[in-house]
Each structure stands twice: as C-alpha cells, then as structure tokens.
Coordinates of C-alpha atoms and ligand atoms in Angstrom, one line a residue:
X1 CA 0.0 0.0 0.0
X2 CA 1.2 3.5 -0.9
X3 CA 1.7 5.8 2.1
X4 CA 2.1 9.5 2.1
X5 CA 4.9 11.2 4.0
X6 CA 2.3 12.6 6.4
X7 CA 0.7 9.3 7.3
X8 CA 4.1 7.6 7.8
X9 CA 4.8 10.3 10.4
X10 CA 1.6 9.7 12.2
X11 CA 2.2 5.9 12.1
X12 CA 5.6 6.5 13.8
X13 CA 4.0 8.5 16.6
X14 CA 1.3 5.9 17.2
X15 CA 1.9 4.4 20.6
X16 CA 2.4 0.6 20.4
X17 CA 2.1 -2.2 22.9
X18 CA 3.0 -5.9 22.7
X19 CA 2.1 -9.3 24.1
X20 CA 4.5 -8.9 27.1
X21 CA 2.9 -5.6 28.2
X22 CA -0.6 -6.8 27.6
X23 CA -0.2 -9.8 29.9
X24 CA 1.2 -7.6 32.6
X25 CA -1.5 -5.0 32.2
X26 CA -4.2 -7.6 32.2
X27 CA -3.0 -9.1 35.5
X28 CA -2.5 -5.7 37.1
X29 CA -6.0 -4.6 36.0
X30 CA -7.4 -7.5 37.9
X31 CA -5.5 -6.7 41.1
X32 CA -2.9 -9.4 40.7
X33 CA 0.3 -7.9 42.1
X34 CA 2.6 -11.0 42.7
X35 CA 4.2 -13.5 40.4
X36 CA 6.0 -16.7 41.5
X37 CA 8.1 -18.4 38.9
X38 CA 11.4 -19.4 37.4
X39 CA 12.8 -17.3 34.5
X40 CA 14.0 -18.6 31.1
X41 CA 13.0 -18.9 27.4
X42 CA 10.5 -17.5 26.4
X43 CA 9.3 -15.7 29.6
X44 CA 12.5 -14.1 30.9
X45 CA 11.5 -10.6 29.7
X46 CA 8.0 -11.1 31.0
X47 CA 9.3 -11.4 34.5
X48 CA 11.7 -8.5 34.0
X49 CA 9.1 -6.2 32.6
X50 CA 6.5 -7.2 35.2
X51 CA 9.0 -6.1 37.9
X52 CA 9.7 -2.9 36.0
X53 CA 5.9 -2.2 35.9
X54 CA 5.7 -2.5 39.7
X55 CA 4.7 -6.1 40.2
X56 CA 6.5 -8.2 42.7
X57 CA 8.2 -11.1 40.9
X58 CA 9.6 -13.9 43.1
X59 CA 12.1 -16.1 41.3
X60 CA 12.5 -19.7 42.6
X61 CA 15.0 -22.4 42.1
X62 CA 12.5 -25.0 40.9
X63 CA 9.0 -24.5 39.3
X64 CA 7.3 -26.9 41.6
X65 CA 8.1 -24.7 44.6
X66 CA 7.0 -21.5 42.7
X67 CA 3.8 -23.3 41.8
X68 CA 3.2 -24.3 45.4
X69 CA 3.8 -20.7 46.4
X70 CA 1.2 -19.5 43.9
X71 CA -1.3 -22.1 45.1
X72 CA -1.1 -21.2 48.7
X73 CA -1.2 -17.5 47.8
X74 CA -4.5 -18.3 46.2
X75 CA -5.8 -20.0 49.4
X76 CA -4.7 -17.1 51.6
X77 CA -6.1 -14.3 49.4
X78 CA -9.1 -15.7 47.4
X79 CA -7.3 -14.3 44.4
X80 CA -5.6 -16.7 41.9
X81 CA -1.9 -17.1 42.7
X82 CA 0.1 -16.8 39.5
X83 CA 3.0 -19.1 38.6
X84 CA 5.2 -18.4 35.6
X85 CA 7.3 -21.0 33.9
X86 CA 9.3 -21.8 30.8
X87 CA 8.1 -24.4 28.3
X88 CA 8.2 -28.2 28.4
X89 CA 10.3 -29.2 31.5
X90 CA 9.5 -26.0 33.4
X91 CA 5.9 -26.4 32.6
X92 CA 5.9 -30.1 33.7
X93 CA 7.7 -29.1 37.0
X94 CA 4.9 -26.5 37.6
X95 CA 2.2 -29.0 36.7
X96 CA 2.5 -31.0 39.9
X97 CA 1.7 -27.9 41.8
X98 CA -1.2 -27.1 39.5
X99 CA -2.7 -30.5 39.9
X100 CA -2.2 -30.3 43.7
X101 CA -3.9 -26.9 43.8
X102 CA -6.8 -28.3 41.8
X103 CA -7.2 -31.3 44.2
X104 CA -7.1 -28.9 47.2
X105 CA -9.5 -26.4 45.7
X106 CA -6.9 -23.6 45.7
X107 CA -7.2 -21.0 43.0
X108 CA -4.1 -20.6 40.9
X109 CA -3.0 -19.9 37.3
X110 CA 0.0 -21.6 35.8
X111 CA 1.2 -19.4 32.9
X112 CA 3.8 -21.2 30.8
X113 CA 5.5 -20.1 27.7
X114 CA 5.4 -22.7 24.9
X115 CA 7.0 -23.4 21.5
X116 CA 5.5 -22.6 18.1
X117 CA 2.2 -24.3 17.4
X118 CA 3.0 -25.0 13.7
X119 CA 6.1 -26.9 14.7
X120 CA 4.6 -28.6 17.7
X121 CA 1.6 -29.8 15.8
X122 CA 3.7 -31.2 13.0
X123 CA 6.1 -32.7 15.6
X124 CA 9.1 -31.2 13.8
X125 CA 11.2 -31.1 16.9
X126 CA 11.1 -27.5 18.2
X127 CA 13.1 -26.3 21.2
X128 CA 11.3 -27.8 24.2
X129 CA 8.6 -29.1 22.0
X130 CA 5.5 -30.2 23.8
X131 CA 1.7 -30.0 23.4
X132 CA 1.4 -28.4 26.8
X133 CA -2.3 -27.5 26.6
X134 CA -3.3 -31.1 26.0
X135 CA -1.2 -32.4 28.8
X136 CA -2.4 -29.8 31.3
X137 CA -6.1 -30.2 30.5
X138 CA -6.9 -33.4 32.5
X139 CA -4.9 -32.1 35.5
X140 CA -6.6 -28.8 36.1
X141 CA -10.0 -27.1 36.2
X142 CA -9.6 -25.3 32.9
X143 CA -6.9 -24.7 30.3
X144 CA -6.7 -22.0 27.7
X145 CA -4.3 -20.9 25.0
X146 CA -3.9 -17.4 23.5
X147 CA -2.6 -17.0 20.0
X148 CA -3.2 -13.3 19.3
X149 CA -2.2 -10.3 21.3
X150 CA -5.7 -8.9 21.0
X151 CA -7.1 -12.0 22.9
X152 CA -4.8 -11.7 25.9
X153 CA -7.3 -9.7 27.9
X154 CA -10.0 -12.3 27.3
X155 CA -7.6 -15.1 28.0
X156 CA -6.5 -13.7 31.4
X157 CA -10.1 -12.9 32.3
X158 CA -11.2 -16.4 31.5
X159 CA -8.4 -17.9 33.6
X160 CA -9.2 -15.7 36.6
X161 CA -12.9 -16.5 36.5
X162 CA -12.3 -20.2 36.1
X163 CA -9.8 -20.3 39.0
X164 CA -12.0 -18.5 41.6
X165 CA -15.6 -19.1 40.7
X166 CA -17.6 -22.0 42.0
X167 CA -15.2 -24.6 43.5
X168 CA -11.8 -22.9 43.2
X169 CA -9.0 -24.7 41.4
X170 CA -6.0 -24.6 39.1
X171 CA -6.1 -23.1 35.6
X172 CA -3.5 -23.4 32.9
X173 CA -2.8 -20.5 30.5
X174 CA -0.6 -21.4 27.5
X175 CA 1.3 -18.5 25.9
X176 CA 3.3 -19.4 22.8
X177 CA 6.7 -17.6 22.5
X178 CA 5.5 -15.7 19.3
X179 CA 2.7 -14.1 21.2
X180 CA 4.9 -12.0 23.4
X181 CA 6.4 -9.9 20.6
X182 CA 3.2 -9.4 18.7
X183 CA 2.7 -5.7 18.5
X184 CA -0.6 -3.8 18.4
X185 CA -1.9 -0.3 18.8
X186 CA -1.6 0.7 22.5
X187 CA -5.1 2.1 22.7
X188 CA -6.7 -0.8 21.1
X189 CA -4.6 -3.0 23.3
X190 CA -5.9 -1.2 26.4
X191 CA -9.4 -1.6 25.2
X192 CA -9.0 -5.3 24.7
X193 CA -8.3 -5.9 28.4
X194 CA -11.1 -7.1 30.7
X195 CA -11.6 -6.2 34.3
X196 CA -13.4 -9.2 35.7
X197 CA -16.5 -8.0 37.5
X198 CA -17.5 -10.2 40.5
X199 CA -15.2 -13.1 39.7
X200 CA -16.6 -15.4 42.4
X201 CA -20.3 -14.5 42.6
X202 CA -22.1 -15.3 45.9
X203 CA -24.1 -18.6 45.5
X204 CA -27.2 -18.4 47.7
X205 CA -28.5 -21.7 48.9
X206 CA -32.1 -22.7 48.1
X207 CA -34.4 -21.8 51.1
X208 CA -35.9 -25.4 51.0
X209 CA -32.4 -26.9 51.4
X210 CA -31.7 -24.6 54.3
X211 CA -35.0 -25.6 56.0
X212 CA -34.4 -29.3 55.4
X213 CA -30.9 -29.0 57.0
X214 CA -32.1 -27.1 60.0
X215 CA -35.0 -29.4 60.7
X216 CA -32.6 -32.3 60.7
X217 CA -30.2 -30.6 63.0
X218 CA -32.9 -29.5 65.4
X219 CA -33.8 -33.1 66.3
X220 CA -30.2 -34.3 66.6
X221 CA -29.3 -35.9 69.9
X222 CA -25.6 -36.1 69.3
X223 CA -24.8 -33.4 66.7
X224 CA -21.3 -32.6 65.3
X225 CA -19.9 -29.9 63.1
X226 CA -16.8 -30.7 60.9
X227 CA -15.0 -27.6 59.5
X228 CA -12.8 -28.1 56.4
X229 CA -10.3 -26.0 54.6
X230 CA -13.1 -24.8 52.3
X231 CA -14.5 -23.0 55.4
X232 CA -11.1 -21.4 56.0
X233 CA -10.8 -20.4 52.4
X234 CA -14.3 -18.8 52.4
X235 CA -13.2 -16.1 54.8
X236 CA -16.6 -16.2 56.5
X237 CA -14.9 -16.4 59.9
X238 CA -17.5 -14.4 61.9
X239 CA -20.5 -16.3 60.5
X240 CA -18.9 -19.7 61.2
X241 CA -17.9 -18.7 64.7
X242 CA -21.4 -17.4 65.4
X243 CA -23.0 -20.5 64.0
X244 CA -20.8 -22.9 66.1
X245 CA -21.3 -20.9 69.3
X246 CA -25.0 -20.2 68.8
X247 CA -25.7 -23.8 68.1
X248 CA -23.6 -25.0 71.0
X249 CA -22.6 -28.0 68.9
X250 CA -19.2 -29.6 69.3
X251 CA -16.9 -29.3 66.3
X252 CA -13.8 -30.9 64.8
X253 CA -11.6 -28.8 62.5
X254 CA -9.8 -30.5 59.7
X255 CA -6.1 -29.8 59.5
X256 CA -6.1 -26.5 57.6
X257 CA -9.4 -25.4 59.2
X258 CA -7.7 -25.4 62.6
X259 CA -7.9 -21.9 64.2
X260 CA -11.2 -20.9 62.5
X261 CA -12.1 -21.0 66.2
X262 CA -9.2 -21.4 68.6
X263 CA -8.2 -25.0 69.2
X264 CA -8.6 -24.2 72.9
X265 CA -12.3 -23.4 72.4
X266 CA -14.6 -25.2 74.9
X267 CA -16.6 -26.7 72.0
X268 CA -13.6 -28.1 70.2
X269 CA -13.8 -31.8 70.1
X270 CA -10.5 -32.3 68.3
X271 CA -9.0 -34.2 71.2
X272 CA -12.1 -36.5 71.2
X273 CA -12.1 -37.0 67.5
X274 CA -12.6 -40.8 67.4
X275 CA -15.4 -40.6 69.9
X276 CA -17.4 -37.9 68.1
X277 CA -17.0 -39.4 64.6
X278 CA -18.3 -42.8 65.9
X279 CA -21.1 -41.7 68.2
X280 CA -22.5 -38.6 66.6
X281 CA -26.0 -38.9 64.9
X282 CA -26.1 -35.8 62.7
X283 CA -22.9 -34.4 61.2
X284 CA -22.7 -30.9 59.5
X285 CA -19.9 -30.8 57.0
X286 CA -18.8 -27.3 56.2
X287 CA -16.3 -27.1 53.4
X288 CA -15.0 -30.6 54.1
X289 CA -15.1 -33.6 51.8
X290 CA -15.9 -37.1 52.9
X291 CA -12.7 -38.4 51.3
X292 CA -10.0 -40.6 52.7
X293 CA -9.1 -38.0 55.4
X294 CA -12.6 -38.8 56.9
X295 CA -12.6 -42.5 56.1
X296 CA -15.1 -41.8 53.3
X297 CA -17.9 -41.3 55.9
X298 CA -18.3 -45.0 56.5
X299 CA -16.7 -48.0 58.2
X300 CA -15.9 -48.6 61.8
X301 CA -14.6 -45.1 62.5
X302 CA -18.1 -43.9 61.8
X303 CA -20.0 -46.4 64.0
X304 CA -22.8 -48.8 62.9
X305 CA -24.3 -48.5 59.3
X306 CA -27.2 -46.2 59.3
X307 CA -26.3 -44.5 62.5
X308 CA -25.5 -41.2 60.9
X309 CA -27.1 -38.5 58.9
X310 CA -25.1 -35.9 57.0
X311 CA -25.8 -32.2 56.3
X312 CA -23.2 -31.0 53.8
X313 CA -22.5 -27.4 52.9
X314 CA -20.4 -27.1 49.7
X315 CA -20.2 -24.9 46.6
X316 CA -19.9 -27.9 44.3
X317 CA -23.2 -29.7 43.8
X318 CA -21.5 -32.9 42.6
X319 CA -19.7 -33.3 45.9
X320 CA -23.0 -34.5 47.4
X321 CA -23.4 -38.3 47.8
X322 CA -19.8 -38.8 46.5
X323 CA -19.1 -41.3 49.3
X324 CA -22.3 -41.8 51.3
X325 CA -25.9 -40.5 51.1
X326 CA -26.2 -36.8 52.1
X327 CA -29.5 -36.3 53.9
X328 CA -29.5 -32.6 53.6
X329 CA -27.3 -31.1 50.8
X330 CA -26.9 -27.4 51.0
X331 CA -25.2 -26.0 47.8
X332 CA -23.9 -22.5 48.0
X333 CA -20.9 -20.5 49.1
X334 CA -20.2 -21.0 52.8
X335 CA -20.7 -17.4 53.9
X336 CA -24.2 -17.3 52.3
X337 CA -25.1 -20.8 53.6
X338 CA -24.0 -20.3 57.2
X339 CA -25.8 -16.9 57.2
X340 CA -28.9 -18.6 56.0
X341 CA -28.5 -21.2 58.8
X342 CA -28.2 -18.4 61.4
X343 CA -31.4 -16.8 60.1
X344 CA -33.3 -20.0 60.0
X345 CA -32.2 -21.0 63.5
X346 CA -34.0 -17.9 65.0
X347 CA -33.7 -17.4 68.7
X348 CA -35.1 -20.7 70.1
X349 CA -32.9 -23.3 68.5
X350 CA -32.3 -26.1 70.9
X351 CA -28.7 -26.7 72.2
X352 CA -27.4 -30.3 72.2
X353 CA -28.3 -32.6 75.2
X354 CA -26.0 -32.2 78.2
X355 CA -25.0 -35.8 78.3
X356 CA -23.5 -35.6 74.8
X357 CA -21.5 -32.5 75.7
X358 CA -20.4 -34.0 79.0
X359 CA -19.2 -37.3 77.4
X360 CA -17.1 -35.4 74.9
X361 CA -15.6 -33.1 77.6
X362 CA -14.6 -36.1 79.8
X363 CA -12.9 -37.8 76.8
X364 CA -11.2 -34.6 75.7
X365 CA -9.9 -33.8 79.2
X366 CA -8.6 -37.4 79.6
X367 CA -6.7 -37.2 76.2
X368 CA -5.3 -33.8 76.9
X369 CA -4.0 -34.8 80.3
X370 CA -2.4 -38.0 78.8
X371 CA -0.6 -35.9 76.2
X372 CA 0.6 -33.1 78.6
X373 CA 3.3 -35.0 80.4
X374 CA 4.8 -36.3 77.1
X375 CA 5.1 -32.7 75.8
X376 CA 7.1 -31.6 78.8
X377 CA 9.9 -34.2 78.4
X378 CA 13.2 -32.2 78.1
X379 CA 15.5 -35.0 77.0
X380 CA 18.4 -35.4 74.6
X381 CA 18.0 -36.9 72.0
X382 CA 14.6 -35.4 71.7
X383 CA 11.5 -37.4 70.8
X384 CA 8.8 -35.9 68.6
X385 CA 6.5 -35.0 71.6
X386 CA 9.2 -33.2 73.6
X387 CA 10.2 -31.1 70.5
X388 CA 6.6 -30.3 69.6
X389 CA 5.9 -29.3 73.2
X390 CA 8.5 -26.6 72.8
X391 CA 7.0 -25.4 69.4
X392 CA 3.4 -25.5 70.8
X393 CA 4.6 -22.9 73.3
X394 CA 6.3 -20.8 70.6
X395 CA 3.0 -20.7 68.6
X396 CA 0.9 -20.0 71.7
X397 CA 2.9 -16.9 72.3
X398 CA 2.6 -15.8 68.6
X399 CA -0.9 -16.6 67.5
X400 CA -0.5 -14.5 64.3
X401 CA 2.4 -16.5 63.0
X402 CA 1.8 -18.9 60.1
X403 CA 2.7 -22.5 60.6
X404 CA 3.7 -24.6 57.6
X405 CA 4.0 -28.3 58.3
X406 CA 5.0 -31.4 56.3
X407 CA 6.5 -34.8 57.0
X408 CA 5.1 -38.1 58.2
X409 CA 5.4 -38.2 62.0
X410 CA 6.4 -34.5 62.0
X411 CA 3.1 -33.8 60.3
X412 CA 0.7 -36.1 62.1
X413 CA 2.0 -35.3 65.6
X414 CA 2.3 -31.5 65.1
X415 CA -1.2 -31.4 63.8
X416 CA -2.5 -32.8 67.1
X417 CA 0.0 -31.0 69.4
X418 CA 0.3 -27.5 68.2
X419 CA -2.9 -25.4 68.9
X420 CA -3.9 -22.8 66.3
X421 CA -5.7 -19.7 67.4
X422 CA -6.7 -17.8 64.2
X423 CA -8.0 -18.7 60.8
X424 CA -5.7 -19.7 57.9
X425 CA -2.6 -19.9 60.1
X426 CA -1.9 -23.6 59.4
X427 CA -0.8 -24.6 55.9
X428 CA 0.1 -28.2 55.2
X429 CA 0.2 -31.2 52.9
X430 CA -3.6 -31.0 52.3
X431 CA -5.7 -33.5 50.4
X432 CA -3.0 -35.5 48.7
X433 CA -0.7 -35.6 51.7
X434 CA 2.0 -34.4 49.3
X435 CA 5.6 -33.8 50.4
X436 CA 7.4 -30.8 48.9
X437 CA 5.0 -28.0 49.7
X438 CA 7.2 -26.6 52.5
X439 CA 9.4 -23.9 51.2
X440 CA 6.9 -22.7 48.5
X441 CA 4.2 -22.3 51.1
X442 CA 6.6 -20.6 53.5
X443 CA 7.7 -18.0 50.9
X444 CA 4.2 -17.2 49.8
X445 CA 2.9 -17.1 53.3
X446 CA 5.5 -14.5 54.3
X447 CA 5.1 -12.5 51.1
X448 CA 1.3 -12.4 51.1
X449 CA 0.7 -11.7 54.8
X450 CA 3.9 -10.0 55.9
X451 CA 3.8 -12.2 59.0
X452 CA 6.5 -14.4 60.5
X453 CA 6.4 -18.0 59.3
X454 CA 7.4 -21.2 61.2
X455 CA 8.0 -24.2 58.9
X456 CA 8.1 -27.5 60.8
X457 CA 9.6 -30.0 58.4
X458 CA 10.5 -33.6 58.5
X459 CA 14.1 -34.1 57.3
X460 CA 12.8 -36.1 54.3
X461 CA 10.0 -33.6 53.5
X462 CA 12.4 -30.7 53.7
X463 CA 14.6 -32.3 51.0
X464 CA 12.0 -31.8 48.3
X465 CA 12.2 -28.0 48.4
X466 CA 15.3 -27.4 50.5
X467 CA 17.1 -25.4 47.8
X468 CA 14.6 -22.6 48.3
X469 CA 16.5 -21.6 51.5
X470 CA 18.4 -19.4 49.0
X471 CA 15.2 -17.8 47.8
X472 CA 14.2 -17.2 51.4
X473 CA 17.5 -15.5 52.1
X474 CA 17.5 -13.6 48.8
X475 CA 14.2 -11.9 49.6
X476 CA 15.1 -11.7 53.3
X477 CA 11.8 -13.3 54.4
X478 CA 10.9 -13.8 58.1
X479 CA 10.9 -17.6 57.8
X480 CA 12.2 -20.0 60.5
X481 CA 12.5 -23.5 59.3
X482 CA 12.8 -26.3 61.9
X483 CA 14.1 -29.6 60.4
X484 CA 13.1 -32.6 62.6
X485 CA 16.3 -34.5 61.9
X486 CA 15.9 -38.2 62.8
X487 CA 18.4 -39.3 60.1
X488 CA 15.8 -40.7 57.8
X489 CA 12.3 -41.4 56.4
X490 CA 10.0 -42.4 59.3
X491 CA 13.1 -43.4 61.3
X492 CA 16.9 -43.3 60.9
X493 CA 17.7 -46.8 62.1
X494 CA 17.0 -49.1 59.1
X495 CA 19.9 -51.3 57.8
X496 CA 20.5 -52.8 54.4
X497 CA 18.7 -56.2 54.6
X498 CA 21.2 -57.8 52.2
X499 CA 24.2 -56.8 54.4
X500 CA 25.7 -55.0 51.4
X501 CA 27.5 -51.6 51.5
X502 CA 24.6 -49.4 50.2
X503 CA 22.7 -47.4 52.8
X504 CA 19.2 -48.7 53.6
X505 CA 16.4 -47.2 51.4
X506 CA 14.9 -45.0 54.1
X507 CA 18.0 -43.6 55.8
X508 CA 20.0 -40.4 55.2
X509 CA 23.5 -39.2 56.2
X510 CA 23.4 -39.5 59.9
X511 CA 23.8 -36.3 61.9
X512 CA 23.4 -34.1 58.7
X513 CA 23.9 -30.4 59.3
X514 CA 20.9 -28.8 57.5
X515 CA 21.7 -25.6 59.4
X516 CA 24.8 -25.1 57.2
X517 CA 22.6 -24.9 54.1
X518 CA 21.0 -21.7 55.6
X519 CA 24.4 -20.3 56.6
X520 CA 25.6 -20.8 53.0
X521 CA 23.3 -18.1 51.8
X522 CA 23.7 -15.7 54.7
X523 CA 20.9 -16.8 57.0
X524 CA 21.1 -18.1 60.5
X525 CA 21.8 -21.8 61.2
X526 CA 21.5 -23.5 64.5
X527 CA 21.7 -27.1 65.7
X528 CA 19.8 -28.0 68.8
X529 CA 19.6 -31.2 70.8
X530 CA 17.0 -30.5 73.6
X531 CA 13.5 -29.0 73.6
X532 CA 14.8 -26.1 75.7
X533 CA 17.4 -25.2 73.1
X534 CA 14.8 -25.6 70.4
X535 CA 12.4 -23.2 72.2
X536 CA 15.2 -20.6 72.6
X537 CA 16.4 -20.8 69.0
X538 CA 13.0 -20.7 67.4
X539 CA 11.7 -17.9 69.7
X540 CA 14.8 -15.8 68.8
X541 CA 14.3 -16.5 65.1
X542 CA 10.6 -15.6 65.2
X543 CA 11.4 -12.3 67.0
X544 CA 14.3 -11.3 64.8
X545 CA 12.5 -12.1 61.5
X546 CA 15.9 -13.3 60.1
X547 CA 15.9 -16.3 57.8
X548 CA 16.8 -19.2 60.1
X549 CA 17.1 -22.9 59.9
X550 CA 17.0 -24.9 63.2
X551 CA 18.4 -28.4 62.8
X552 CA 16.6 -30.2 65.6
X553 CA 18.2 -33.6 66.4
X554 CA 15.5 -36.1 67.0
X555 CA 16.1 -39.6 68.3
X556 CA 16.6 -41.8 65.2
X557 CA 14.6 -44.5 66.9
X558 CA 11.6 -42.1 67.3
X559 CA 8.9 -42.3 64.6
X560 CA 6.6 -44.9 63.2
X561 CA 6.4 -46.1 59.6
X562 CA 4.2 -43.8 57.5
X563 CA 3.2 -41.8 60.7
X564 CA -0.6 -42.1 61.3
X565 CA -1.4 -43.7 57.9
X566 CA 0.6 -46.9 58.2
X567 CA -2.5 -48.8 57.2
X568 CA -2.2 -47.3 53.7
X569 CA 1.3 -48.8 53.2
X570 CA 1.2 -52.3 52.0
X571 CA 3.8 -54.6 53.4
X572 CA 5.1 -57.9 52.0
X573 CA 4.2 -61.0 54.0
X574 CA 6.3 -63.3 51.9
X575 CA 9.5 -64.4 53.7
X576 CA 12.5 -64.9 51.4
X577 CA 16.1 -65.8 52.4
X578 CA 18.4 -62.8 51.9
X579 CA 20.5 -63.0 48.7
X580 CA 23.9 -64.6 49.3
X581 CA 26.5 -61.9 50.0
Ligands
ADP601 P1 -10.5 -30.7 54.2 O1 -9.4 -31.4 53.6 O2 -10.1 -29.6 55.1 O3 -11.6 -31.6 54.8 P2 -11.6 -30.4 51.6 O4 -10.5 -29.8 50.7 O5 -11.8 -31.8 51.6 O6 -11.3 -29.9 53.0 O7 -13.0 -29.7 51.2 C1 -13.1 -28.4 50.9 C2 -14.4 -28.2 50.3 O8 -14.8 -26.9 50.4 C3 -14.5 -28.6 48.8 O9 -15.5 -29.6 48.6 C4 -14.9 -27.3 48.1 O10 -15.8 -27.5 47.0 C5 -15.5 -26.5 49.2 N1 -15.4 -25.1 49.1 C6 -14.3 -24.3 48.8 N2 -14.6 -23.0 48.8 C7 -15.8 -22.9 49.1 C8 -16.7 -21.8 49.3 N3 -16.3 -20.6 49.2 N4 -18.0 -22.1 49.7 C9 -18.4 -23.4 49.8 N5 -17.7 -24.4 49.6 C10 -16.4 -24.2 49.3
MG602 MG1 12.8 -38.2 59.3

C-alpha cells in the first residue's frame, strides 16, 4: 500500500504495545500484584518487565516450589496465585503444583511459555517441543491458549474467573513464544483488556435446602460440626464462629481449618475425634469432603451402618453423595449458607443434650492430660513430643504467626499437638498428603501476609524443596525452618537387609547439618539437641525475623512407619532368604 509522508509520520508516533505488556496490564488490571516463577525462554523478559511495571516477581530455584507458592497465595487471598514457567520441562515441573492446587481447591493460574504451534503440531522437533495444553487439560480445572495479542485480555479474564468461581482450582494458561512480541496499537490493546466483575459471585442456597438441614439438625441428639479448609478459604470467619457458638454443637476442625475457632475453644472436640465421629448422629460438614481423610464417611470409624445423617455445605453440587448419602445437601458459598442457617435458627434453636457434651468433655480432658506429660519431656536426644511441646509454646505466644507443616510423624503429631488460634494460620500437605510444599508455602505465606512463618519440616519432606532456602535469604523473608532430623524417612535406624554396603532405602546421612545450608546463603543456622534449646532458638528467630534454619536432632529411633497412615502402606508377608553376599 502506498503511504504519504504525512501518514508515515503519524504511524511512527502511534503508541504501540506488545504481548508482554498486555499480559502484565491484564494481570494488574485484575488486582494481581505478585508472580511466583522461574525465568527462562520464552518468559525471561515477561518477569523482568513485570518487575519494571511495579509487580513483585519472586524467582525460585524450581518451578514446583514456585507453583506451590502461587497455590497457597490463592488459598490465603481468594485471588488466583500466579506461577510463571518456561516451556516443556519448566511447565511439567509446575504442573505437579497445579494438579495439587486443583485437588485442594486452591485458585491458581499456571502461565507457561510454549513453543511454536505450527512446529509442535507437525512434531518437527522444536526447542522444548510439547503439546502443553493437551497435557495440562486433565490435570486442572480449565486450560486456555492465547494465539493473538488482542485476545490476551479475554484469556486472562477467563483464567481468573475459572480459578476462583464455584469450586476454586488450578487453571493453565498457555502463551506461545511468538505471542509476546506481537505488536498492536496501544489504545486498542488497552481496550482489549477485561476487568473481571465479581469473579466469584455469591451462590445463595435454596431456602428449602436450608430448611431441610435445620430441621434435621434441630432433632439431633448427638450433633457434630466438621469444619474443612473450604470453610477457612471462604473467609466467612464471623458467620462460622457465630453458628458454632449459637448452636452449642461440638466441632472438629480438619487440618487446615484449625484456628477458625481457637483449638482451645470449649466446643472443640479435636481431642475426642474418634469418639465424636463414631457416636454422633447428625454431622454438619462445612467445606470438608468425605474423602480418605474422613474415612469416606463410613466404616468402623463412623459407627454402625445407618447411625449417621449428614448435612453438607459445599459450593460444588456434585460433591454431594460422593461417598455416602447426604440427607441434607446445601449447595452454595459457605458465607451465604451459614448466614442462612443463622437466620433459620432464629432465637429458640435447641442446644445439644448435656450428656453428649459431658461425654465429649470427659474424653477430651482425659486425652489432653495424657498428652501433657509427654510434651514436657526435656531429653536429649529429643523425641517428637518433647520437641513439639516446645514449638506448641512458641506458637501459643505468637498466634498471628503462620505454621507450615509437612513430613510423616512430624506432620501427624504436630497437627495434634500445636494449637492454632486464628483462621488460615496452618498450611500443610492437604488433600493428597503431598511432600514438597514446605518452602513454596513458606515463601508465599511470608510474602502475602507479611507475618512471621514457622515451617516445621520432617528431614525427608524438607529435602523436596530445601534449595529454596536461597530464595528465602535472597528476599530476606521472616521464615524460621525447623528440620526434625531423625536421620531418615520415618526413622533413621534401618539397615540394608542384604548386608551390602549401600545405605538402607529409608535412611539419610546421619547427623546431617541442615543448618549449614541456611548459613551458606547468609541466613542463621543452629543445631539443637534439647526442647529447651529448640524453644530458645525458634523464639529468637521468630522475633528477629531473620531467615533461620534450626536443625533439631531427634532420636533416630523415634517415629513410626508412615506416621498415622501406616494402614495405607502395603507390606510384604512373603519371607525370602536374603541373597547370598
Ligand atoms: P478438608 O481437607 O479440610 O476436609 P476439603 O478440601 O476436603 O477440606 O474440602 C473443601 C471443600 O470446600 C471442597 O469440597 C470445596 O468445594 C469446598 N469449598 C471451597 N470453597 C468454598 C466456598 N467458598 N463455599 C463453599 N464451599 C467451598
Ligand atoms: Mg525423618
């Protein structure tokens, strides 16, 4: 086309934008301020430019940890956490975190660069060639790809809405390398962006469903409330507390729901869990699924068949009857559902019979007393209870601190021992019981809340994300890591059954100095051998806010195989003679 000199001049003055800037502008327009990722081809400049445009960009050492950070940022803020990775291998590393986020109902968006469609589809062997969209699809809630710069706004909007509306989950957004350098008119670009209005609309429960639930609850003789991490996510803290207290019903908090009401609350039945699951007659599930963590709502844990009726509050209609019949399904967001309960209860709702409350209290007091002496043991080497007794006190004095927790024994015992006092302060392995969330969760918890973080880690669990101590030091985050070092997985005492020179499969280097890893990057490293020393070191770290790793030497003989879930671990019953040496 012929152009005049004048129009060429106007063309040159026209302001332009490109794919990089449109992605950043689209995220910022929707209130997303943080990115967790690992730089590389083709997204290096995206991270750089995002930082230049005022976003906070946290570079990790491995994408899985960045992905876990994004996922827990989503849980803590109700906004999708964003993880940014390179193509193929980086994408795959991030995918574990995306799948885990989806399983846990955490909203997150994995944004990965990808190679050229034309070459990928003809399988001509591009750099890091992989059909990422197809691979991501079955592992997340939704997956999108954007091919044209003018569609970036819509693509980001779809990703955000898919992540946070209804049951939250992980979303994959595929951005091919070519997209980033596509240029378009800046004004048209700005107009192509979408600010998502009301991304997670309230979902009001049907009045008939609320009535059915409250009628069932009114007649209960041994009612129980179970709070799950969906209730913590919903940020309906006041409504939930009012519902529990007004009803007078005992409650059990699932791991990440601990602290919605303080674990020391008189209605907490956590220390009488087995009794209340078995003997209750009506159970109100609020944001908790009847999955393996609750023995699927049936079997001997739950008492005789037919002894139980369930009321379930959940935003996902298909969750109902997934394991057992739900007598009163209440579909909606937890804030709206619990508010509707409170209204329907009126002022004359009956409180549970006194004998039920008294039975629970007696059991709880008995179990708490039994535990108390074990927590006070100040021995070297430490056992789990002695060490956790010290950390319980650290957290009691700092109810605002965030606790990250993973491991086997370290997880199971800490969950029971360490009381939580406020909502969303306990972050752990969640629905899959996955190891490796530790440092990613710790980084994002510190970044998103600005509060001190205590990460209590089994020595094995820590190994999955341990390199991120450099990240913690680099961003100078107030994270104190305690490694429960018992020289191995479950225990540190196994020997090679063949008598050969290789170490046994479940043991690590004995007496390893994890504290030196933190020192290598300028943080504080300490080794402790008694609960008193542990208490001193962790208290000092929490008060100083300096990145710290406390290597806590635990008796290698302490610990049971697979912690509390040994029953899930098949063991061979066939006896064979060891191979001749
Ligand atoms: P836990 O492991 O603590 O028992 P789960 O992850 O099993 O918790 O269950 C969480 C449930 O909460 C999921 O079924 C999810 O659909 C639901 N959920 C998440 N957010 C909300 C919300 N805002 N309103 C209602 N239900 C929600
Ligand atoms: Mg161990």
